[in-house]
XYZ file of C-alpha atoms in Angstrom:
255
model
C 23.796 25.034 29.538
C 23.611 28.669 28.520
C 25.649 30.109 25.655
C 27.565 32.923 27.342
C 29.696 33.502 24.248
C 26.601 34.427 22.277
C 25.370 36.638 25.088
C 28.752 38.394 25.263
C 28.934 38.917 21.494
C 25.437 40.360 21.544
C 26.323 42.845 24.273
C 29.594 43.743 22.561
C 27.661 44.809 19.452
C 25.188 46.796 21.539
C 22.337 44.622 20.296
C 19.361 43.089 22.065
C 17.669 39.746 21.640
C 14.889 41.575 19.806
C 17.205 43.413 17.388
C 19.196 40.267 16.575
C 15.998 38.333 15.952
C 14.756 41.012 13.551
C 18.110 41.141 11.741
C 18.208 37.411 10.957
C 14.478 36.760 10.601
C 13.628 34.586 13.621
C 11.502 35.108 16.722
C 13.005 36.669 19.884
C 12.003 33.532 21.822
C 14.169 31.474 19.489
C 17.211 33.676 20.123
C 16.481 33.580 23.852
C 16.594 29.766 23.767
C 19.935 29.855 21.969
C 21.321 31.924 24.849
C 19.609 30.602 27.967
C 19.210 26.939 26.981
C 22.223 26.564 24.718
C 20.091 25.408 21.798
C 22.098 25.140 18.575
C 20.514 26.914 15.578
C 20.278 25.661 12.036
C 23.438 26.294 10.011
C 21.893 29.185 8.098
C 20.985 30.903 11.374
C 24.443 30.252 12.826
C 26.121 31.965 9.882
C 23.577 34.784 9.770
C 24.042 35.426 13.511
C 27.837 35.392 13.206
C 27.715 37.786 10.248
C 25.383 40.160 12.088
C 27.548 40.134 15.223
C 30.728 40.327 13.090
C 32.427 37.326 14.699
C 33.550 33.943 13.393
C 30.820 31.336 13.646
C 33.100 28.982 15.592
C 33.342 31.645 18.288
C 29.667 31.111 19.045
C 29.155 27.389 18.367
C 31.767 24.621 18.425
C 29.738 21.537 17.530
C 30.216 19.726 14.234
C 27.447 21.590 12.507
C 29.496 24.775 12.342
C 31.959 23.228 9.908
C 29.637 22.770 6.969
C 30.398 21.976 3.370
C 30.576 24.634 0.673
C 27.016 23.690 -0.255
C 25.826 24.280 3.312
C 27.472 27.687 3.399
C 25.943 28.605 0.055
C 22.498 27.688 1.354
C 23.163 29.775 4.454
C 23.752 32.853 2.279
C 20.180 32.556 0.965
C 18.014 34.338 3.521
C 14.715 34.010 1.639
C 13.358 33.049 -1.772
C 10.250 34.743 -3.164
C 8.385 32.950 -5.983
C 7.780 36.205 -7.902
C 9.138 39.736 -7.652
C 5.638 41.079 -7.064
C 5.431 38.960 -3.870
C 8.447 40.690 -2.301
C 7.154 42.842 0.607
C 6.691 46.384 -0.694
C 8.896 47.962 1.952
C 11.785 45.500 1.647
C 13.484 47.399 -1.190
C 13.622 50.581 0.884
C 14.560 48.711 4.070
C 17.449 46.993 2.323
C 18.766 50.183 0.745
C 18.078 52.063 3.968
C 20.616 49.824 5.724
C 23.346 50.607 3.172
C 26.324 52.553 4.479
C 29.000 51.879 1.845
C 27.465 50.563 -1.386
C 24.113 51.037 -3.068
C 23.939 49.325 -6.447
C 21.178 48.785 -8.993
C 21.895 46.591 -12.033
C 18.853 46.326 -14.314
C 17.595 46.982 -17.798
C 15.022 49.566 -16.689
C 14.097 48.969 -13.018
C 11.205 51.295 -13.715
C 9.439 50.576 -10.432
C 12.389 52.034 -8.508
C 12.806 55.098 -10.714
C 9.097 55.851 -10.208
C 9.431 55.791 -6.398
C 10.110 59.297 -4.995
C 11.053 57.797 -1.622
C 13.795 55.818 -3.336
C 15.122 59.063 -4.834
C 15.159 60.641 -1.359
C 16.975 57.613 0.011
C 19.614 57.769 -2.736
C 20.203 61.468 -2.029
C 20.647 60.777 1.681
C 23.043 57.906 1.085
C 25.306 59.728 -1.348
C 25.381 62.752 0.958
C 26.463 60.421 3.780
C 29.375 59.181 1.672
C 28.022 55.942 0.214
C 28.932 54.916 -3.322
C 25.804 54.822 -5.497
C 25.837 53.045 -8.868
C 22.736 52.739 -11.037
C 23.187 50.675 -14.180
C 20.487 50.803 -16.861
C 20.465 49.111 -20.238
C 21.520 51.188 -23.223
C 18.185 51.674 -25.024
C 19.929 51.489 -28.404
C 21.692 48.165 -27.854
C 20.766 44.743 -29.225
C 20.489 43.128 -25.775
C 17.766 45.573 -24.760
C 15.815 45.009 -27.958
C 16.055 41.246 -27.502
C 14.883 41.425 -23.880
C 11.818 43.354 -24.992
C 11.108 40.640 -27.541
C 11.669 37.884 -24.959
C 9.191 39.499 -22.561
C 6.668 39.874 -25.357
C 6.165 43.654 -25.205
C 8.915 45.134 -27.472
C 9.093 48.309 -25.327
C 12.102 47.719 -23.078
C 13.921 50.636 -24.704
C 10.981 52.924 -23.923
C 10.930 51.812 -20.283
C 14.625 52.636 -19.978
C 14.095 56.070 -21.510
C 11.312 56.713 -18.991
C 13.662 55.732 -16.161
C 16.347 58.115 -17.481
C 13.883 60.993 -17.531
C 12.832 60.205 -13.957
C 16.449 60.041 -12.781
C 17.368 63.290 -14.554
C 16.664 65.619 -11.554
C 18.622 63.282 -9.272
C 21.613 63.252 -11.618
C 21.530 67.042 -11.898
C 21.243 67.756 -8.173
C 23.682 65.030 -7.086
C 26.415 64.429 -9.680
C 28.026 61.878 -7.345
C 25.129 59.522 -8.061
C 26.673 57.273 -10.685
C 24.353 56.375 -13.560
C 25.705 54.375 -16.509
C 24.300 52.571 -19.527
C 25.388 49.011 -20.312
C 24.935 46.787 -23.352
C 25.255 43.488 -21.456
C 22.959 40.512 -21.788
C 21.606 40.408 -18.233
C 20.646 37.098 -16.713
C 19.629 38.734 -13.437
C 18.595 42.111 -12.123
C 20.612 42.781 -8.961
C 19.844 45.194 -6.121
C 22.733 45.454 -3.643
C 23.103 47.253 -0.316
C 26.467 46.561 1.356
C 26.369 42.854 2.306
C 22.757 42.224 1.305
C 21.189 41.935 -2.113
C 18.053 40.944 -3.962
C 18.655 38.915 -7.120
C 15.832 38.723 -9.677
C 16.654 36.066 -12.332
C 15.448 36.711 -15.874
C 13.205 33.975 -17.243
C 12.484 33.667 -20.953
C 8.955 34.663 -21.925
C 7.903 36.478 -18.743
C 8.517 39.888 -17.228
C 10.892 40.272 -14.299
C 7.982 40.959 -11.940
C 6.854 37.344 -12.427
C 10.312 35.796 -11.921
C 11.712 34.642 -8.547
C 13.766 36.808 -6.192
C 16.573 35.594 -3.926
C 17.411 37.598 -0.799
C 21.131 37.012 -0.165
C 23.382 37.955 2.740
C 27.171 37.757 2.455
C 28.753 35.363 4.946
C 32.471 34.890 5.717
C 33.822 32.135 3.499
C 30.777 32.127 1.234
C 30.939 32.662 -2.511
C 27.339 33.020 -3.712
C 26.955 36.682 -2.757
C 30.355 37.580 -4.200
C 29.516 35.879 -7.493
C 26.691 38.352 -8.062
C 28.620 41.296 -6.582
C 31.438 40.663 -9.068
C 28.866 40.742 -11.865
C 27.908 44.278 -10.833
C 31.541 45.395 -10.782
C 32.282 43.891 -14.191
C 29.205 45.469 -15.785
C 30.014 48.861 -14.242
C 33.556 48.794 -15.602
C 32.294 48.150 -19.128
C 29.345 50.561 -19.058
C 29.366 54.148 -20.299
C 28.272 57.290 -18.444
C 24.950 58.891 -19.328
C 25.555 61.979 -21.445
C 23.519 65.137 -21.900
C 22.823 63.928 -25.423
C 21.217 60.738 -24.094
C 18.738 62.779 -22.088
C 18.212 65.405 -24.789
C 17.367 62.716 -27.315
C 14.532 61.683 -25.015
C 13.227 65.011 -23.737
C 14.097 67.168 -26.712
C 15.553 69.747 -24.319
């Protein structure tokens, strides 16, 4: 039996089988079977589909698998896990931030790879001009947590990497004052890259650089708590961070 509720929800959002499949990471043939044959997806795909179509999951599927435990819902919020940050597809960072309409957040110590990307700078400009809130949180290069992270990674230059990032962000901060950049002195256990209801979480692992640590691709789902746990971490760090001052930049550039 076909799933006309799914078909109707798809049409109501102005989406196609192809666009839904791309949004949740399955093949179009799989989505087609959900509609025409009434096949019931895995829980994670049920929740991802419902979130994408902005409906309650029980609107689309009524069988027992839609009422999962908290653990099932938490698993459903995890879209993908990458074994190392360097294995994340190169374009995913821009694709994720490119989809942001309300919030674009970066919580890192240095995040140097982003600050070195001119296309990321262009994307940030476009988003803030479109009315999105942009918050970039870097570690305070003078704080103890930054020094310790450099020691833990075995290079002792985390403060220098942050100063490089500040110099690279300087033109962006000057041309677009609405781009929020702050310095924090928190002990970070994860670097977090958020775009609206999606984020990439890069846990910090003792003894290795962040590029070698895993990355979780999360999507917020109604009733879930995993995404919000990390989102709240961003908010808390932002509230306790300090704005970048002219003196911070002058101490680096000498001008």
